[in-house]
Structures are given as structure tokens and as C-alpha cells.
Amino acid sequence: MEIVHTISALKVLLSPFKKAKSKVALVPTMGALHKGHRSLIEIAQQQAEIVVCSIFVNPTQFTDPKDLEKYPRPLEHDIKMLEDARCNIVFMPTVKEMYPLFPNIENWHIDLGSAEFLLEGEFRKGHYQGVTQIVKKLFDAVNPAVAFFGQKDFQQVLMIKNMVKFFNLNVEIISCPIIREEDGLAMSSRNIHLSVTDKKNALVLSKALHYVKNHISEINLADVLANAKRMINTTDGVELDYFTIVDGDTLMPITNRITENSVVLVAAKVGKTRLIDNMLLA
Ligand code: AMP
């Protein structure tokens, strides 16, 4: 496994594979890797010949500076995990490498469609501009044929697909299933901040999503939603931001009948940690 820190070193490393027309995949991460990230690497390995995993905590997508500051960065653990997963190349740039003028973070604003401002976009203003800004830079650096993202960040996948359309990029975007703990909690780098009690309380999120999935065909939609929200609102230490069933393409709420691409999404603060999760309803 090769580890590189600069775009030029990365390009040198990739050039023979590009010449040989090998299929290159990119798995972008912010590190603090867990089995969810590992599953992306494994899926990428099945579909490409060379897998590049990037580790970069991107400052432009954080709306809360404290969140950026306390974001976990267990480097040795991450490298060991990627070695075990037989990742080919790790790209770990500095902030200056990705934003040469930092703390000036350059002008970036693209049209991601109206879904940018819904759900996470409402709670984390500008978040998806920051996400697409760094993912575009990573795409430029790696020039992958295919890139893998987790369905865990449902809206993020949609925004990246919209960014790909905006620039007419030649990269395939693949959404990979959510990996969960045995008890149902969606794996997340942020789970490290959960206390034992928080972890117990957080289970209500996946339980409420399962409740919706299991009951949506029996009871009417408004009642299912109300019951699921009640489950969350009556759990100590959990503060709901949203719990909603939407169309997976527009993110607009579904009001009567669910469709093939309906998805139920939740965001909540558990203790001091904000968690998101979702489940496809088809
Ligand atoms: P992050 O490091 O949190 O930016 O995540 C990097 C990638 O891993 C993103 O595409 C996430 O959606 C994905 N990811 C995070 N958690 C999970 C999970 N539990 N299951 C599958 N993919 C995940």
C-alpha cells in the first residue's frame, strides 16, 4: 500500500495504471475508519483494479468550528485498517495541499438543485457546497472511473450526483449499503463521542426507521410517522431535528403513497452528538 500526501505524487503513482487503462476507483473519507468505510473499499475492489482511499478532514464542509476541531483523527488505526483491507493507495493531503490559499478557501458555488437546502442543508448551511468543493478537487486529483459513497449520507450521494451532472464529469457514482452495529446503530466516526447511555438511547433511531419500514403498508403514512416520532421524542437524551419520508430524488416529503424510491430519514442529537440515519422503503 502506497501512502502519498501530494497531488503530484498521487498523479505519478497513478500514471502507469492510467496508461494501462486500469480501472481506478476512489473512496473519499474523513478518516476515523470503521467497518462502514471498509465495506466501501471492499465493494470498490470488486469493481475496479486500483482503489484509492482519501483521508481528508475537509474544513469547508463544517459549519461548526468546534465540530471540526473535535473530529477524530486516529491515523495509525486508519492506516492499519486500510492495509488490512489491501487498499492500493492512500491519499492523505494537508489542508494547504487541497486549499493552497488557506485560510482563504476560494470561491465555490454551484447549483446543486433545490434539494441542497432541505434536510441536512437546512441544519448545516453551506455544507453541500463544501462537500462538492472537496469531492471535485479529489476527482480532479485521482480522475477515477468510479467513486463509492455510503447511503448512510443519503443526501450527500444525491448532491454528488448533481455535482457530476453540473460539470458533466465522466465518473460513475455508486451508493453502498449502510453498515450497522449488531444492535442496529449505524456506524459513524462520530459514534466515538457517544457515552454508554448515549449509545443505548441512540438505538431508538434505527428502531424508529425499522418501525416505519415494517408498518408503512399497514397503517396510514401520517400515523406511522407520528408513532415513530413519538418513539424518539419520548427517549431521554435524544433531541430530534427531523424524521421524514421523502422522495429519494427530490427530497420532497411524501404525503400519501410511498413510491419505489421513497426513503425515511432521521437526524437527531444524542447527548452532544448529532447523528443521521436512513432506510430505503422499497
Ligand atoms: P466520512 O468519513 O464520514 O466522510 O465517510 C466516508 C464515506 O463512508 C461516506 O461516503 C459515508 O457515507 C460512508 N459511510 C459512513 N458511515 C457508513 C456506514 N455506516 N455504512 C456505509 N458507509 C458509510
Tab-separated table of C-alpha atoms and ligand atoms in Angstrom:
chain	number	residue	atom	x	y	z
A	1	MET	CA	0.000	0.000	0.000
A	2	GLU	CA	1.379	3.371	-1.011
A	3	ILE	CA	0.708	6.475	1.068
A	4	VAL	CA	1.001	9.867	-0.610
A	5	HIS	CA	0.414	13.384	0.634
A	6	THR	CA	0.566	15.484	-2.529
A	7	ILE	CA	-1.458	15.626	-5.717
A	8	SER	CA	1.701	15.471	-7.839
A	9	ALA	CA	2.941	12.294	-6.068
A	10	LEU	CA	-0.513	10.773	-6.481
A	11	LYS	CA	-0.518	11.510	-10.219
A	12	VAL	CA	2.955	9.975	-10.624
A	13	LEU	CA	1.775	6.854	-8.790
A	14	LEU	CA	-1.393	6.569	-10.861
A	15	SER	CA	0.119	7.317	-14.251
A	16	PRO	CA	1.231	3.719	-15.156
A	17	PHE	CA	-2.226	2.413	-14.238
A	18	LYS	CA	-3.869	5.100	-16.339
A	19	LYS	CA	-1.569	4.253	-19.251
A	20	ALA	CA	-2.504	0.587	-18.889
A	21	LYS	CA	-6.175	1.665	-18.857
A	22	SER	CA	-6.716	0.051	-15.443
A	23	LYS	CA	-9.996	0.981	-13.803
A	24	VAL	CA	-9.318	3.319	-10.875
A	25	ALA	CA	-11.803	3.731	-8.018
A	26	LEU	CA	-11.925	6.438	-5.370
A	27	VAL	CA	-13.314	6.083	-1.852
A	28	PRO	CA	-13.305	9.515	-0.204
A	29	THR	CA	-13.308	9.552	3.626
A	30	MET	CA	-12.523	11.832	6.512
A	31	GLY	CA	-10.724	9.041	8.379
A	32	ALA	CA	-11.582	7.542	11.778
A	33	LEU	CA	-12.321	4.498	9.697
A	34	HIS	CA	-14.789	1.786	10.686
A	35	LYS	CA	-16.456	-1.214	9.071
A	36	GLY	CA	-18.705	1.089	7.018
A	37	HIS	CA	-15.655	2.595	5.302
A	38	ARG	CA	-14.124	-0.847	4.942
A	39	SER	CA	-17.237	-2.076	3.134
A	40	LEU	CA	-16.845	0.745	0.600
A	41	ILE	CA	-13.248	-0.347	-0.043
A	42	GLU	CA	-14.374	-3.960	-0.472
A	43	ILE	CA	-17.145	-3.048	-2.909
A	44	ALA	CA	-14.686	-0.826	-4.813
A	45	GLN	CA	-12.216	-3.721	-5.050
A	46	GLN	CA	-14.870	-5.872	-6.689
A	47	GLN	CA	-15.479	-3.265	-9.378
A	48	ALA	CA	-12.086	-1.714	-10.051
A	49	GLU	CA	-8.451	-2.692	-10.376
A	50	ILE	CA	-6.907	0.084	-8.299
A	51	VAL	CA	-8.564	1.520	-5.196
A	52	VAL	CA	-7.541	4.924	-3.895
A	53	CYS	CA	-8.842	5.873	-0.448
A	54	SER	CA	-8.533	9.510	0.539
A	55	ILE	CA	-8.400	10.655	4.137
A	56	PHE	CA	-9.023	14.359	4.497
A	57	VAL	CA	-10.983	16.227	7.141
A	58	ASN	CA	-12.361	18.928	4.899
A	59	PRO	CA	-12.683	22.273	6.698
A	60	THR	CA	-15.090	23.807	4.162
A	61	GLN	CA	-17.917	21.385	4.933
A	62	PHE	CA	-18.021	22.054	8.673
A	63	THR	CA	-20.497	24.641	9.809
A	64	ASP	CA	-19.454	24.391	13.453
A	65	PRO	CA	-15.722	25.052	14.083
A	66	LYS	CA	-15.917	23.010	17.332
A	67	ASP	CA	-17.159	20.009	15.338
A	68	LEU	CA	-14.126	20.346	13.024
A	69	GLU	CA	-11.759	20.682	15.962
A	70	LYS	CA	-13.012	17.609	17.773
A	71	TYR	CA	-13.315	15.425	14.663
A	72	PRO	CA	-11.408	12.183	15.490
A	73	ARG	CA	-8.085	11.637	13.665
A	74	PRO	CA	-6.718	8.194	14.659
A	75	LEU	CA	-4.108	7.996	11.882
A	76	GLU	CA	-2.264	4.823	12.876
A	77	HIS	CA	-5.506	2.927	13.275
A	78	ASP	CA	-6.701	4.149	9.862
A	79	ILE	CA	-3.536	3.098	8.077
A	80	LYS	CA	-3.611	-0.328	9.702
A	81	MET	CA	-7.231	-0.737	8.676
A	82	LEU	CA	-6.505	0.203	5.060
A	83	GLU	CA	-3.500	-2.140	4.991
A	84	ASP	CA	-5.678	-4.987	6.289
A	85	ALA	CA	-8.268	-4.143	3.637
A	86	ARG	CA	-5.499	-4.265	0.971
A	87	CYS	CA	-6.237	-0.777	-0.258
A	88	ASN	CA	-3.776	0.136	-3.023
A	89	ILE	CA	-3.218	3.853	-2.479
A	90	VAL	CA	-3.954	6.179	0.438
A	91	PHE	CA	-4.109	9.874	-0.355
A	92	MET	CA	-3.692	11.967	2.791
A	93	PRO	CA	-3.207	15.597	1.775
A	94	THR	CA	-2.696	18.534	4.106
A	95	VAL	CA	-5.210	21.383	4.160
A	96	LYS	CA	-2.663	23.556	2.265
A	97	GLU	CA	-2.374	20.915	-0.453
A	98	MET	CA	-6.102	20.994	-1.139
A	99	TYR	CA	-6.583	24.715	-0.413
A	100	PRO	CA	-3.261	26.382	-1.313
A	101	LEU	CA	-4.566	29.793	-0.211
A	102	PHE	CA	-5.946	28.552	3.126
A	103	PRO	CA	-7.458	30.105	5.266
A	104	ASN	CA	-8.862	31.634	2.096
A	105	ILE	CA	-10.940	28.726	0.865
A	106	GLU	CA	-11.564	30.007	-2.670
A	107	ASN	CA	-14.823	30.922	-4.326
A	108	TRP	CA	-17.039	27.933	-4.819
A	109	HIS	CA	-20.723	27.948	-5.524
A	110	ILE	CA	-22.528	25.607	-7.871
A	111	ASP	CA	-26.183	24.883	-8.480
A	112	LEU	CA	-26.997	21.620	-6.725
A	113	GLY	CA	-30.742	21.966	-7.155
A	114	SER	CA	-33.355	22.832	-4.550
A	115	ALA	CA	-32.675	19.635	-2.561
A	116	GLU	CA	-29.441	21.266	-1.348
A	117	PHE	CA	-31.410	23.368	1.111
A	118	LEU	CA	-33.580	20.613	2.568
A	119	LEU	CA	-32.882	18.234	5.478
A	120	GLU	CA	-29.140	18.446	6.294
A	121	GLY	CA	-28.882	21.553	4.132
A	122	GLU	CA	-31.310	23.309	6.422
A	123	PHE	CA	-29.391	22.419	9.582
A	124	ARG	CA	-25.883	22.746	8.119
A	125	LYS	CA	-25.924	25.803	5.874
A	126	GLY	CA	-23.429	25.576	3.014
A	127	HIS	CA	-22.480	22.013	3.948
A	128	TYR	CA	-23.005	20.575	0.460
A	129	GLN	CA	-21.106	23.384	-1.222
A	130	GLY	CA	-18.133	22.384	0.952
A	131	VAL	CA	-18.672	18.683	0.268
A	132	THR	CA	-18.893	19.127	-3.502
A	133	GLN	CA	-15.934	21.531	-3.482
A	134	ILE	CA	-13.625	18.914	-1.936
A	135	VAL	CA	-15.033	15.966	-3.874
A	136	LYS	CA	-14.459	17.860	-7.149
A	137	LYS	CA	-10.855	18.521	-6.077
A	138	LEU	CA	-10.428	14.823	-5.241
A	139	PHE	CA	-11.942	13.806	-8.584
A	140	ASP	CA	-9.517	16.176	-10.347
A	141	ALA	CA	-6.580	14.683	-8.432
A	142	VAL	CA	-7.492	11.000	-8.928
A	143	ASN	CA	-9.569	11.120	-12.117
A	144	PRO	CA	-11.403	7.921	-11.098
A	145	ALA	CA	-13.706	5.947	-13.364
A	146	VAL	CA	-15.907	5.217	-10.395
A	147	ALA	CA	-16.352	6.601	-6.848
A	148	PHE	CA	-18.017	4.954	-3.869
A	149	PHE	CA	-20.103	6.675	-1.209
A	150	GLY	CA	-22.267	5.427	1.651
A	151	GLN	CA	-26.056	5.531	1.563
A	152	LYS	CA	-25.630	6.488	5.235
A	153	ASP	CA	-25.168	10.046	3.921
A	154	PHE	CA	-28.143	9.780	1.612
A	155	GLN	CA	-28.394	13.448	0.682
A	156	GLN	CA	-24.637	13.636	0.128
A	157	VAL	CA	-24.821	10.957	-2.597
A	158	LEU	CA	-27.606	12.896	-4.298
A	159	MET	CA	-25.635	16.160	-4.114
A	160	ILE	CA	-22.524	14.493	-5.541
A	161	LYS	CA	-24.566	13.031	-8.391
A	162	ASN	CA	-25.925	16.542	-9.041
A	163	MET	CA	-22.386	17.947	-8.999
A	164	VAL	CA	-21.296	15.289	-11.514
A	165	LYS	CA	-24.200	16.347	-13.762
A	166	PHE	CA	-23.365	20.047	-13.264
A	167	PHE	CA	-19.796	19.565	-14.570
A	168	ASN	CA	-20.714	16.713	-16.907
A	169	LEU	CA	-17.980	14.572	-15.319
A	170	ASN	CA	-17.094	11.151	-16.558
A	171	VAL	CA	-17.274	9.344	-13.225
A	172	GLU	CA	-19.772	6.776	-12.021
A	173	ILE	CA	-21.172	7.332	-8.532
A	174	ILE	CA	-22.091	4.239	-6.553
A	175	SER	CA	-24.111	4.293	-3.352
A	176	CYS	CA	-23.228	1.466	-0.925
A	177	PRO	CA	-25.415	-0.036	1.836
A	178	ILE	CA	-25.332	1.230	5.425
A	179	ILE	CA	-23.241	-0.918	7.765
A	180	ARG	CA	-24.653	-1.169	11.286
A	181	GLU	CA	-23.561	-2.419	14.682
A	182	GLU	CA	-25.264	-5.661	15.713
A	183	ASP	CA	-27.752	-3.664	17.772
A	184	GLY	CA	-28.777	-1.581	14.724
A	185	LEU	CA	-26.806	1.620	15.328
A	186	ALA	CA	-25.459	2.922	12.010
A	187	MET	CA	-21.667	3.016	12.159
A	188	SER	CA	-20.223	6.507	12.175
A	189	SER	CA	-16.901	8.119	13.040
A	190	ARG	CA	-18.894	10.312	15.416
A	191	ASN	CA	-20.115	7.322	17.482
A	192	ILE	CA	-16.815	7.543	19.356
A	193	HIS	CA	-18.257	10.608	21.136
A	194	LEU	CA	-21.287	8.670	22.444
A	195	SER	CA	-21.315	7.673	26.124
A	196	VAL	CA	-22.635	4.245	27.105
A	197	THR	CA	-26.010	5.847	27.884
A	198	ASP	CA	-25.991	7.821	24.608
A	199	LYS	CA	-25.334	4.586	22.685
A	200	LYS	CA	-28.314	2.954	24.363
A	201	ASN	CA	-30.540	5.961	23.659
A	202	ALA	CA	-29.329	6.221	20.048
A	203	LEU	CA	-30.806	2.806	19.264
A	204	VAL	CA	-34.216	4.436	19.049
A	205	LEU	CA	-33.192	5.992	15.716
A	206	SER	CA	-32.739	2.718	13.827
A	207	LYS	CA	-35.710	1.230	15.711
A	208	ALA	CA	-37.942	4.066	14.516
A	209	LEU	CA	-36.698	3.636	10.929
A	210	HIS	CA	-37.418	-0.110	11.095
A	211	TYR	CA	-40.817	0.624	12.592
A	212	VAL	CA	-41.690	2.768	9.566
A	213	LYS	CA	-40.391	0.204	7.093
A	214	ASN	CA	-42.336	-2.599	8.771
A	215	HIS	CA	-45.631	-0.747	9.211
A	216	ILE	CA	-45.857	1.537	6.196
A	217	SER	CA	-48.063	-0.880	4.268
A	218	GLU	CA	-50.475	-1.488	7.185
A	219	ILE	CA	-51.191	1.904	8.746
A	220	ASN	CA	-51.582	5.287	7.041
A	221	LEU	CA	-48.468	7.310	6.492
A	222	ALA	CA	-49.280	10.157	8.887
A	223	ASP	CA	-49.919	7.742	11.766
A	224	VAL	CA	-46.751	5.746	11.081
A	225	LEU	CA	-44.720	8.960	11.094
A	226	ALA	CA	-46.399	10.241	14.252
A	227	ASN	CA	-45.767	6.948	16.082
A	228	ALA	CA	-42.119	6.835	15.001
A	229	LYS	CA	-41.551	10.440	16.061
A	230	ARG	CA	-43.209	9.713	19.411
A	231	MET	CA	-40.800	6.812	19.970
A	232	ILE	CA	-37.889	9.213	19.515
A	233	ASN	CA	-39.354	12.171	21.365
A	234	THR	CA	-40.066	10.051	24.439
A	235	THR	CA	-36.471	8.777	24.609
A	236	ASP	CA	-34.287	10.578	27.154
A	237	GLY	CA	-31.284	12.432	25.798
A	238	VAL	CA	-32.451	12.399	22.179
A	239	GLU	CA	-33.402	15.671	20.504
A	240	LEU	CA	-34.980	15.247	17.076
A	241	ASP	CA	-34.009	17.540	14.185
A	242	TYR	CA	-36.125	15.785	11.567
A	243	PHE	CA	-37.821	12.498	10.859
A	244	THR	CA	-39.368	12.402	7.438
A	245	ILE	CA	-40.335	10.243	4.476
A	246	VAL	CA	-39.249	11.766	1.190
A	247	ASP	CA	-38.822	11.092	-2.495
A	248	GLY	CA	-35.215	9.946	-2.935
A	249	ASP	CA	-34.614	12.192	-5.970
A	250	THR	CA	-36.194	15.467	-4.891
A	251	LEU	CA	-36.118	15.016	-1.088
A	252	MET	CA	-39.629	16.446	-1.042
A	253	PRO	CA	-41.887	14.936	1.637
A	254	ILE	CA	-44.205	12.140	0.547
A	255	THR	CA	-47.706	12.944	1.641
A	256	ASN	CA	-49.814	9.979	0.640
A	257	ARG	CA	-48.470	6.871	-1.060
A	258	ILE	CA	-44.857	5.725	-0.877
A	259	THR	CA	-43.105	5.043	-4.176
A	260	GLU	CA	-40.197	2.905	-5.358
A	261	ASN	CA	-37.594	5.430	-4.315
A	262	SER	CA	-39.115	6.620	-1.039
A	263	VAL	CA	-36.729	6.855	1.875
A	264	VAL	CA	-37.204	7.604	5.554
A	265	LEU	CA	-34.525	9.813	7.081
A	266	VAL	CA	-33.717	10.899	10.603
A	267	ALA	CA	-31.335	13.365	12.239
A	268	ALA	CA	-31.108	13.841	15.975
A	269	LYS	CA	-28.788	14.992	18.697
A	270	VAL	CA	-27.989	12.168	21.081
A	271	GLY	CA	-26.337	13.684	24.126
A	272	LYS	CA	-23.963	16.160	22.477
A	273	THR	CA	-23.506	14.207	19.251
A	274	ARG	CA	-25.574	14.751	16.135
A	275	LEU	CA	-26.389	11.515	14.285
A	276	ILE	CA	-28.075	10.811	10.951
A	277	ASP	CA	-29.544	7.592	9.594
A	278	ASN	CA	-31.998	6.457	6.926
A	279	MET	CA	-33.677	3.455	5.377
A	280	LEU	CA	-34.947	2.765	1.859
A	281	LEU	CA	-38.637	1.857	1.884
A	282	ALA	CA	-38.907	-0.081	-1.355
B	1	AMP	P1	-16.930	10.033	6.297
B	1	AMP	O1	-15.546	9.588	6.649
B	1	AMP	O2	-17.863	10.040	7.460
B	1	AMP	O3	-16.957	11.281	5.464
B	1	AMP	O4	-17.499	8.883	5.359
B	1	AMP	C1	-16.816	8.478	4.206
B	1	AMP	C2	-17.738	7.624	3.401
B	1	AMP	O5	-18.127	6.493	4.164
B	1	AMP	C3	-19.034	8.363	3.029
B	1	AMP	O6	-19.371	8.048	1.696
B	1	AMP	C4	-20.024	7.811	4.007
B	1	AMP	O7	-21.359	7.835	3.549
B	1	AMP	C5	-19.532	6.375	4.156
B	1	AMP	N1	-20.026	5.794	5.403
B	1	AMP	C6	-20.007	6.357	6.634
B	1	AMP	N2	-20.614	5.549	7.530
B	1	AMP	C7	-21.031	4.463	6.844
B	1	AMP	C8	-21.741	3.277	7.212
B	1	AMP	N3	-22.145	3.052	8.454
B	1	AMP	N4	-22.003	2.368	6.247
B	1	AMP	C9	-21.596	2.592	4.958
B	1	AMP	N5	-20.932	3.681	4.558
B	1	AMP	C10	-20.653	4.614	5.487
